[in-house]
Amino acid sequence: MDNVPLPKTGRLWKSKADLFRPFRTAAANAAADKEHRTHPASASPISLLYDPSNLPEREEPNLRELNSALRALVDVFPDVQPEVFREMLISISEESRLQVVTEHLLTKKAKWVQSRYRTTGKTTPSKPGKSSREPSRGARSDPPLADEDLFRSEDYKKAVKQVFYQEFNSLSKSTIRGVLAEQNFSYTLSRPVLQQVAARSWRFSFGQFWSRRSGHDPTDIRSHPFIVWQNDQEPFVRRTGSLELDHELYELFALPFVTQKRQDRARADFEIATALNDTEAEEAEALFDCECCYSSVSFERVAVCDDACHLLCLDCIQRTVNEALYGQGWSRAANLDHATVRCFASEDCSGNIPQDLVRRALTQGVDNTDIWNDFQARVTNEALLQSRLPFQRCPFCDYAEVQEYPRPRLRHPLAIWSHIASRAPPAIQIMFLSFFTFLTLFTIPCSILGMTVYILISLIPPLNRIFRQSVTRLQKHRRPPKFTCRHPDCRRTSCIKCTARWTDPHSCFESEKTSLRTAIETASSQAIKRTCPKCLLSFVKASGCNKMVCNCGYTMCYVCRSEITSKEGYGHFCQHFRVNGGRCGECERCDLYGDEDEQAVIRRAGEEAERLWREREEGHAGKGEMYTSLY
């Protein structure tokens, strides 16, 4: 029993009695939630919950072929948005669709793309539970094609529709389908948009007021219809009929709670164990005095240097490393030769603290290695600078590689003659013999001149330095400009010449203002575009009313994205007369000619795009400065 029977909701507003549907639905949900919390075992005789250990379902052959073609097109045309490829692959027959799409893009790229270009380093929205510190240490390389951009299976589409129909039961089905069409049926991307649309709906406002009176908040994750809580502590995901959607819901809602709860439990257990151990050690008179802060600690919280066996507590080691990293005590505390911390006891000591004890002090109580990684990166960086070796550094993290250029090598004369004798035609051999005989008359002067130049280059440092710099410059010119970082948390590709993010095709020293302008324009157009849920055609209203008619005949509202039937027509919009314009005070219907504060939406999208762009480029300017200067 993998599929859960879901109640079907009919069209809204068939009769006047439908006005009270939000109140009935909210009351029914509150009663069902209360019944489930009171009697969780009697909710269902069979547990229909998602198991995170389940293997992912295999893709259908046609879907696998479409996604393979989509990945190939993204690799060939990385500057084009994936939605262009999806539209072209769907509209072309299965036979040689990849070749046909490639030919169309090579011959008529502007016609198909229509300014839908991909910004450099475009990232997907992060899911909850991600560490906020991870991007500062060098964010992972962006995948060439995110999971949200792939073709979705029919099971996933049906399941995500049913989930949204239950989660946002105050919205019409056409509105939900319109948002799903805009976001490629992605649950993660569609849910924030639907929350914004539902917050502006008066039906949602009445339903929310009713649900709050009954103790049920629809904006709370705990009230999600497919999240089941066991004793209000551990969340589980109900099966939706699609294993892919089940896994997405688990990572979006359940996994952050489980991870945080596990970390809190581990931290609490460590504190209890430490307190109990200190109490037992104090009763047994087995405490040791730290030779830095002179506090009494147990044996498990003591480190010993490798010279005079000074006893130092782990808290003092952690404070010393923090001061060395983020203060002024680096030269006194760090030992670059052993990549560890010097002994800082009150007595003079030339010993060091072993690395395993330093790591234990920096990671005690929590599963966090950020400080230890920062310390290791700082030690490695200082050691590289002191070595004076030529190395190539990744501009996005602390990874570096030593540049080992091959030394110039002279071939032996016999090897040159063997090469000419074995591969050159007879005419070339005769010419070479004649030329070699002619050069024998000048052997002694040439040898003397060569020895003189070699002696001058070897004995005079400026000439030797100029010669080596010329050879190095020639080798750098012949070396490919593409540098790939091998750090497991980075793996980005950059340009050696301009240290910018590598994109195909790449041009060095691209204007940052042009790059930022492209990012802001793309984000602004994505924020105001609409997509027909029937034919998946994207469009933006330039002028006119908010009743939009697609080429396929589908009619929808530009404001709320809901379907407008032929019977409803312009009755979907407000019919009351307003002298000074503004919002109607007699009804909550959409405006026929209103833009729904489109400029504010564009500005918010532009500021968010600028913030993401500055995070990628490691910029330090204030928020909204460049956006204000550009627009």
XYZ file of C-alpha atoms in Angstrom:
631
model
C 0.000 0.000 0.000
C 2.243 2.750 -1.299
C -0.482 5.187 -2.324
C -2.502 7.134 0.192
C -6.137 7.816 -0.795
C -6.516 11.567 -0.741
C -9.819 13.414 -0.576
C -10.733 15.130 -3.837
C -11.615 18.767 -3.631
C -14.099 20.175 -6.118
C -14.205 23.530 -7.753
C -14.492 26.523 -5.530
C -17.662 28.582 -5.320
C -20.193 26.290 -6.972
C -22.874 27.694 -4.708
C -23.327 30.131 -1.866
C -22.696 27.366 0.642
C -19.125 27.160 -0.564
C -18.436 30.448 1.215
C -18.119 28.543 4.490
C -15.773 25.886 3.121
C -12.596 27.402 4.660
C -14.227 27.374 8.087
C -15.379 23.759 7.723
C -12.002 22.634 6.387
C -10.101 24.358 9.174
C -12.416 22.915 11.814
C -12.186 19.432 10.299
C -8.398 19.612 10.143
C -8.213 20.779 13.734
C -10.494 17.956 14.883
C -8.541 15.354 12.917
C -5.251 16.678 14.246
C -6.557 16.585 17.799
C -7.830 13.033 17.317
C -4.478 11.941 15.909
C -2.559 13.513 18.774
C -4.873 11.959 21.346
C -4.934 8.489 19.762
C -1.896 8.168 17.466
C -2.080 4.403 17.327
C -5.669 4.361 16.117
C -5.071 6.781 13.245
C -4.310 4.003 10.797
C -4.074 0.235 11.233
C -1.135 0.133 8.799
C 1.854 2.503 9.076
C 2.154 4.378 5.778
C 5.317 6.289 6.666
C 8.373 6.967 4.548
C 11.556 5.090 5.416
C 14.713 7.154 4.651
C 16.660 3.952 4.008
C 14.557 3.107 0.941
C 16.431 3.035 -2.338
C 15.501 5.724 -4.880
C 13.092 4.628 -7.561
C 14.439 4.023 -11.050
C 13.600 6.513 -13.763
C 11.402 5.572 -16.671
C 13.247 4.965 -19.970
C 11.738 8.017 -21.657
C 12.428 10.207 -18.619
C 15.979 8.903 -18.377
C 16.558 9.721 -22.034
C 15.170 13.247 -21.614
C 17.335 13.954 -18.574
C 20.431 12.591 -20.328
C 19.769 14.864 -23.293
C 19.149 17.775 -20.924
C 22.486 17.214 -19.155
C 24.296 17.010 -22.480
C 22.757 20.284 -23.657
C 23.664 22.022 -20.392
C 27.270 20.892 -20.808
C 27.405 22.173 -24.388
C 25.477 25.428 -23.749
C 26.168 26.326 -20.088
C 25.076 29.949 -20.570
C 21.457 29.046 -21.449
C 18.778 28.414 -18.852
C 17.608 24.776 -18.605
C 13.956 25.697 -19.208
C 14.861 26.515 -22.834
C 16.138 22.978 -23.332
C 13.075 21.478 -21.649
C 10.712 23.359 -23.951
C 12.659 22.320 -27.045
C 13.041 18.666 -26.032
C 9.312 18.312 -25.344
C 8.280 19.952 -28.616
C 10.512 17.702 -30.767
C 9.898 14.036 -31.539
C 11.958 11.321 -29.862
C 13.999 10.457 -32.938
C 17.347 12.313 -32.852
C 15.904 14.988 -30.571
C 19.305 15.818 -29.070
C 20.877 16.379 -32.477
C 17.915 18.438 -33.713
C 17.917 20.679 -30.634
C 21.673 21.200 -30.916
C 21.349 22.160 -34.575
C 18.552 24.638 -33.806
C 20.604 26.265 -31.054
C 23.682 26.535 -33.253
C 21.818 28.070 -36.184
C 18.999 30.059 -34.513
C 20.082 30.492 -30.906
C 18.577 33.959 -30.402
C 15.160 32.785 -31.629
C 14.917 29.938 -29.125
C 16.707 31.475 -26.138
C 14.982 34.889 -26.176
C 17.331 36.468 -23.587
C 16.915 33.554 -21.171
C 20.588 33.286 -20.330
C 22.080 31.782 -17.237
C 24.022 33.983 -14.840
C 27.514 32.920 -13.803
C 27.554 30.718 -10.721
C 23.813 30.567 -10.338
C 22.919 28.650 -7.200
C 19.799 26.884 -6.125
C 18.008 27.779 -2.910
C 19.540 26.102 0.074
C 17.484 23.681 2.084
C 16.964 23.966 5.807
C 19.604 22.332 7.926
C 22.531 23.580 5.886
C 25.325 25.053 7.918
C 25.648 28.781 7.465
C 29.394 28.474 7.870
C 29.928 26.127 4.952
C 29.932 28.747 2.162
C 32.514 30.852 4.026
C 34.993 28.005 3.851
C 34.547 27.733 0.121
C 31.158 26.757 -1.144
C 30.790 23.596 -3.114
C 30.916 23.910 -6.827
C 27.521 24.484 -8.331
C 26.223 21.433 -10.169
C 25.877 21.926 -13.935
C 22.228 20.907 -13.616
C 20.303 21.077 -10.353
C 17.711 18.479 -9.382
C 14.993 21.140 -9.617
C 15.773 21.621 -13.335
C 15.382 17.966 -14.366
C 12.301 16.479 -15.989
C 9.809 15.204 -13.432
C 8.032 11.882 -13.561
C 4.261 11.692 -13.785
C 4.081 10.093 -10.329
C 5.976 13.027 -8.858
C 3.731 15.565 -10.605
C 0.545 13.872 -9.419
C 1.875 13.500 -5.879
C 3.054 17.106 -5.563
C -0.329 18.355 -6.814
C -2.204 16.296 -4.242
C 0.118 17.445 -1.451
C -0.384 21.100 -2.342
C -4.147 20.612 -2.733
C -4.274 19.503 0.897
C -1.660 21.902 2.251
C -3.139 24.988 0.538
C -6.802 24.023 0.424
C -7.838 27.694 0.459
C -6.293 28.255 -2.990
C -7.847 27.167 -6.243
C -6.367 24.247 -8.127
C -5.616 26.405 -11.150
C -3.468 28.721 -9.008
C -1.492 25.776 -7.675
C -1.038 24.339 -11.159
C 0.144 27.722 -12.437
C 2.800 28.048 -9.742
C 3.928 24.456 -10.290
C 4.287 25.109 -14.008
C 6.452 28.145 -13.275
C 8.750 26.196 -10.940
C 9.029 22.973 -13.005
C 6.793 21.120 -10.498
C 9.427 21.463 -7.768
C 7.969 21.256 -4.267
C 10.892 23.093 -2.688
C 10.661 26.043 -5.070
C 6.858 26.194 -5.313
C 6.036 26.168 -1.603
C 7.401 29.682 -0.792
C 5.543 31.140 -3.784
C 2.275 29.503 -2.742
C 2.742 30.771 0.804
C 3.015 34.327 -0.515
C -0.039 33.878 -2.737
C -2.038 32.332 0.109
C -1.070 35.127 2.501
C -2.708 37.652 0.156
C -5.903 35.631 -0.214
C -8.868 36.665 1.933
C -10.043 33.052 2.052
C -6.773 32.127 3.685
C -7.159 34.999 6.160
C -10.582 33.784 7.317
C -9.386 30.190 7.458
C -6.291 31.200 9.389
C -8.394 33.150 11.905
C -10.649 30.128 12.410
C -7.730 27.719 12.711
C -5.953 29.925 15.254
C -9.049 29.871 17.428
C -8.931 26.089 17.328
C -5.167 25.969 18.055
C -4.170 25.010 14.507
C -1.765 27.282 12.592
C -1.515 26.342 8.889
C 1.808 28.197 8.515
C 3.454 25.972 11.136
C 5.424 22.965 9.918
C 3.809 20.849 12.608
C 0.448 21.335 10.882
C 1.693 19.987 7.542
C -0.759 17.312 6.366
C 2.023 14.895 5.418
C 4.216 15.362 8.510
C 3.281 13.042 11.387
C 4.734 13.754 14.836
C 5.317 10.953 17.300
C 4.691 12.260 20.816
C 5.317 15.806 19.492
C 9.051 15.075 19.332
C 10.045 13.089 16.261
C 8.637 13.875 12.789
C 7.786 11.280 10.147
C 6.724 11.694 6.524
C 3.566 10.103 5.172
C 3.899 8.413 1.826
C 2.688 10.485 -1.086
C 2.910 7.912 -3.865
C 6.273 9.199 -5.128
C 9.479 8.105 -3.432
C 11.274 11.154 -4.810
C 8.769 13.522 -3.207
C 8.877 11.536 0.043
C 12.638 11.978 0.192
C 12.313 15.688 -0.615
C 9.782 16.204 2.182
C 12.007 14.285 4.579
C 15.045 16.447 3.781
C 12.994 19.635 3.895
C 11.068 19.115 7.140
C 12.107 16.018 9.095
C 15.876 15.891 8.608
C 16.659 19.337 10.148
C 14.679 18.449 13.276
C 16.298 15.024 13.547
C 19.797 16.439 13.061
C 19.286 19.261 15.557
C 17.778 16.883 18.089
C 20.701 14.493 17.695
C 23.206 17.311 18.210
C 21.344 18.626 21.259
C 21.205 15.143 22.732
C 24.933 14.602 22.140
C 25.762 17.985 23.681
C 23.568 17.319 26.705
C 25.038 13.834 27.167
C 28.550 15.269 27.015
C 27.753 17.905 29.623
C 26.177 15.343 31.950
C 29.074 12.918 31.482
C 31.618 15.685 32.090
C 29.874 16.864 35.255
C 29.545 13.298 36.551
C 33.188 12.552 35.768
C 34.366 15.727 37.534
C 32.284 14.858 40.591
C 33.698 11.323 40.787
C 37.250 12.596 40.250
C 36.818 15.177 43.008
C 35.517 12.540 45.412
C 38.459 10.266 44.569
C 40.939 13.194 44.842
C 42.094 12.541 41.267
C 42.083 16.126 39.985
C 44.985 17.780 38.185
C 45.947 21.456 38.257
C 46.297 23.283 34.947
C 49.627 25.133 34.754
C 48.039 28.035 32.911
C 44.760 28.911 34.665
C 45.503 26.805 37.816
C 42.041 25.261 37.818
C 41.467 21.669 38.926
C 40.202 19.373 36.180
C 39.883 15.638 35.655
C 42.379 13.513 33.754
C 40.167 13.344 30.643
C 40.309 17.145 30.282
C 44.088 17.492 30.530
C 46.747 17.664 27.795
C 50.485 17.173 28.265
C 53.282 18.827 26.289
C 56.007 16.651 24.758
C 58.981 18.290 26.500
C 58.561 18.984 30.217
C 55.184 17.226 30.564
C 53.342 20.378 31.587
C 49.657 19.832 32.317
C 47.274 22.115 30.418
C 43.478 21.920 30.413
C 41.539 21.627 27.175
C 39.656 24.878 27.804
C 42.924 26.841 27.910
C 44.032 25.210 24.658
C 40.767 26.184 22.994
C 41.032 29.788 24.207
C 44.659 29.987 23.061
C 43.826 28.750 19.558
C 40.891 31.167 19.287
C 43.135 34.064 20.280
C 45.781 32.925 17.790
C 43.286 32.659 14.942
C 41.127 35.701 15.582
C 43.421 37.825 17.760
C 47.093 38.796 18.024
C 48.708 35.651 19.441
C 49.475 33.666 16.305
C 53.269 34.030 16.215
C 53.557 33.123 19.908
C 51.132 30.176 19.954
C 51.543 28.380 16.600
C 54.454 26.108 15.719
C 54.661 25.889 11.928
C 57.343 23.176 11.914
C 55.090 20.681 13.707
C 51.715 22.195 12.677
C 50.526 22.363 16.261
C 50.416 24.645 19.335
C 53.407 25.515 21.493
C 53.368 24.837 25.206
C 52.080 27.949 26.982
C 52.682 26.935 30.597
C 53.743 29.560 33.138
C 57.299 28.205 33.021
C 59.503 28.592 29.948
C 59.103 25.522 27.765
C 60.108 24.689 24.203
C 57.719 21.773 23.892
C 54.591 21.352 21.810
C 51.127 19.950 22.372
C 50.402 16.876 20.197
C 48.005 17.417 17.310
C 45.482 14.839 18.491
C 45.132 16.621 21.834
C 44.721 19.991 20.115
C 41.996 18.585 17.888
C 40.301 16.989 20.877
C 40.315 20.340 22.680
C 38.840 22.187 19.705
C 36.078 19.642 19.034
C 35.136 18.661 22.588
C 31.454 18.271 23.249
C 30.215 19.033 19.728
C 30.635 17.521 16.301
C 32.168 20.694 14.901
C 35.568 20.811 13.210
C 35.426 24.373 11.859
C 37.984 25.819 14.304
C 40.311 22.877 13.751
C 40.029 23.251 9.975
C 40.692 26.990 10.234
C 43.783 26.310 12.326
C 45.105 23.737 9.855
C 44.425 26.057 6.905
C 46.258 28.928 8.625
C 49.262 26.725 9.410
C 49.381 25.430 5.836
C 49.151 28.937 4.417
C 51.981 30.225 6.624
C 54.148 27.235 5.734
C 53.589 27.828 2.019
C 54.523 31.488 2.342
C 57.708 30.677 4.223
C 58.731 27.990 1.744
C 58.898 30.587 -1.080
C 57.828 27.955 -3.584
C 55.894 28.960 -6.692
C 52.348 27.727 -6.142
C 48.913 28.274 -7.647
C 46.151 29.057 -5.154
C 42.420 28.549 -5.554
C 40.691 31.966 -5.294
C 37.664 30.440 -3.516
C 39.327 28.421 -0.721
C 42.715 27.689 0.910
C 43.757 24.991 -1.546
C 47.115 25.481 -3.321
C 49.320 23.493 -5.694
C 53.048 23.864 -6.258
C 53.816 24.933 -9.812
C 56.333 22.446 -11.170
C 57.475 23.631 -14.569
C 59.610 21.256 -16.646
C 63.192 22.412 -17.008
C 64.562 23.084 -20.499
C 66.475 20.083 -21.768
C 68.966 19.962 -24.630
C 68.969 16.937 -26.873
C 72.123 15.001 -27.566
C 73.596 15.604 -31.064
C 73.474 11.878 -31.827
C 69.761 11.840 -30.966
C 69.169 14.766 -33.324
C 71.089 13.017 -36.117
C 69.212 9.748 -35.488
C 65.890 11.591 -35.695
C 66.854 13.250 -38.980
C 68.282 10.055 -40.475
C 65.234 7.951 -39.618
C 62.364 10.343 -40.398
C 63.602 12.981 -42.856
C 63.478 12.412 -46.638
C 66.780 11.980 -48.556
C 66.783 15.559 -49.854
C 66.624 16.930 -46.314
C 69.407 14.590 -45.213
C 71.694 15.777 -48.040
C 70.953 19.421 -47.205
C 71.630 18.801 -43.522
C 74.974 17.108 -44.269
C 76.019 20.049 -46.441
C 74.970 22.520 -43.787
C 76.714 20.528 -41.052
C 79.931 20.450 -43.082
C 79.741 24.201 -43.542
C 79.221 24.735 -39.808
C 82.283 22.707 -38.876
C 84.388 25.681 -40.000
C 82.754 27.796 -37.289
C 82.698 25.186 -34.495
C 85.429 26.710 -32.398
C 84.070 30.322 -32.478
C 80.530 29.124 -31.715
C 81.768 26.994 -28.809
C 83.700 29.911 -27.357
C 80.667 32.193 -27.705
C 78.351 29.641 -26.067
C 80.719 29.081 -23.146
C 81.005 32.834 -22.639
C 77.223 33.298 -22.547
C 76.824 30.370 -20.114
C 79.483 31.760 -17.775
C 77.925 35.222 -17.823
C 74.458 33.851 -17.074
C 75.763 31.618 -14.270
C 78.012 34.159 -12.550
C 75.967 37.344 -12.911
C 72.736 37.066 -10.806
C 70.678 39.642 -12.757
C 71.246 37.842 -16.045
C 70.447 34.478 -14.461
C 67.239 35.885 -12.970
C 66.189 37.436 -16.287
C 66.822 34.154 -18.093
C 64.801 32.122 -15.583
C 61.951 34.629 -15.634
C 61.826 34.441 -19.414
C 61.687 30.647 -19.323
C 58.981 30.709 -16.621
C 56.936 33.263 -18.552
C 57.151 31.106 -21.670
C 56.037 28.036 -19.706
C 53.111 29.925 -18.164
C 52.037 31.070 -21.602
C 52.003 27.477 -22.833
C 50.150 26.208 -19.747
C 46.330 25.946 -19.990
C 44.632 28.810 -18.094
C 42.035 26.525 -16.516
C 42.681 25.590 -12.870
C 40.578 22.970 -11.073
C 40.547 22.958 -7.279
C 40.917 19.521 -5.679
C 39.583 20.479 -2.266
C 36.667 18.142 -1.455
C 34.505 21.054 -0.221
C 35.228 23.319 -3.198
C 36.111 21.629 -6.526
C 35.559 24.890 -8.413
C 37.191 25.753 -11.700
C 38.857 29.152 -12.040
C 41.016 31.081 -14.483
C 44.710 31.392 -13.676
C 45.044 34.788 -15.348
C 42.078 36.703 -13.912
C 41.238 34.350 -10.949
C 37.551 34.498 -11.918
C 35.068 31.633 -12.047
C 35.617 29.600 -15.212
C 32.687 29.417 -17.596
C 32.615 28.161 -21.160
C 33.161 30.293 -23.167
C 35.447 32.245 -20.827
C 36.768 35.766 -21.320
C 39.250 37.151 -18.804
C 38.661 40.323 -16.822
C 34.926 40.503 -17.496
C 33.311 43.637 -16.137
C 31.890 42.939 -12.683
C 29.212 45.566 -13.192
C 28.058 43.834 -16.366
C 27.968 40.485 -14.549
C 25.972 41.970 -11.676
C 23.578 43.690 -14.068
C 22.931 40.376 -15.829
C 22.246 38.638 -12.514
C 19.808 41.342 -11.382
C 17.975 41.450 -14.713
C 17.603 37.665 -14.783
C 16.291 37.526 -11.211
C 13.857 40.387 -11.868
C 12.422 38.734 -14.966
C 12.113 35.408 -13.138
C 10.186 37.105 -10.309
C 7.456 38.593 -12.511
C 7.096 35.932 -15.195
C 4.053 33.673 -15.415
C 3.792 30.178 -16.901
C 0.760 28.601 -18.502
C 0.024 25.325 -16.652
C -1.411 23.800 -19.818
C 1.329 24.345 -22.419
C 4.135 25.525 -20.048
C 4.656 28.746 -22.029
C 6.316 31.519 -19.995
C 5.291 35.146 -20.502
C 5.428 38.596 -18.889
C 2.666 41.188 -19.156
C 3.843 44.371 -20.841
C 0.562 46.290 -20.674
C -3.186 45.805 -20.581
C -5.498 44.072 -18.160
C -4.759 41.123 -15.887
C -6.929 38.676 -17.846
C -4.318 36.717 -19.788
C -5.246 34.399 -22.661
C -2.524 31.973 -23.746
C -1.994 30.809 -27.310
C -3.363 27.414 -26.323
C -6.631 28.989 -25.148
C -6.012 28.777 -21.400
C -7.239 31.891 -19.552
C -5.715 32.845 -16.220
C -5.437 35.785 -13.836
C -2.068 37.513 -13.871
C -2.339 38.456 -10.178
C -3.441 35.244 -8.434
C -2.566 32.817 -11.287
C -5.952 31.075 -11.001
C -7.934 29.872 -14.020
C -10.699 32.116 -15.366
C -13.508 30.087 -16.887
C -15.687 31.310 -19.731
C -18.655 31.431 -17.384
C -16.817 33.556 -14.835
C -15.120 35.914 -17.309
C -14.468 39.405 -16.035
C -16.515 38.626 -12.939
C -13.288 37.317 -11.459
C -12.134 40.929 -11.053
C -13.474 43.736 -8.883
C -16.559 45.479 -10.347
C -16.877 48.330 -7.820
C -16.261 51.952 -8.763
C -13.354 53.704 -7.047
C -12.899 57.444 -7.387
C -9.265 57.756 -6.360
C -8.171 54.264 -7.258
C -6.419 52.172 -4.641
C -7.633 48.970 -3.080
C -11.337 48.211 -2.967
C -12.922 48.262 0.469
C -16.046 46.302 -0.477
C -14.520 43.055 -1.835
C -11.254 41.150 -2.008
C -11.245 40.369 -5.720
C -8.269 40.981 -7.974
C -7.840 44.293 -9.761
C -8.370 44.272 -13.499
C -5.601 46.748 -14.259
C -3.541 46.649 -11.057
C 0.079 45.479 -11.111
C 0.069 44.130 -7.548
C 3.101 46.195 -6.504
C 5.264 44.768 -9.263
C 8.065 47.246 -8.640
C 8.440 46.064 -5.042
C 8.635 42.456 -6.231
C 11.297 43.387 -8.784
C 13.282 45.310 -6.187
C 13.225 42.468 -3.672
C 14.326 40.005 -6.348
C 17.105 42.377 -7.452
C 18.405 42.838 -3.910
C 18.369 39.080 -3.320
C 20.233 38.491 -6.600
C 22.802 41.129 -5.642
C 23.307 39.497 -2.246
C 23.873 36.074 -3.822
C 26.206 37.606 -6.414
C 28.314 39.278 -3.713
C 28.512 36.021 -1.756
C 29.857 34.282 -4.849
C 32.305 37.060 -5.713
C 33.324 37.642 -2.074
C 32.224 41.293 -2.297
C 32.051 43.616 0.698
C 29.784 46.442 -0.466
C 26.517 47.124 1.320
C 23.214 45.621 0.317
C 21.349 47.417 -2.410
C 24.182 49.812 -3.310
C 24.861 48.451 -6.776
C 21.156 47.829 -7.410
C 20.413 51.471 -6.659
C 23.237 52.651 -8.893
C 22.165 50.417 -11.768
C 18.465 51.258 -11.577
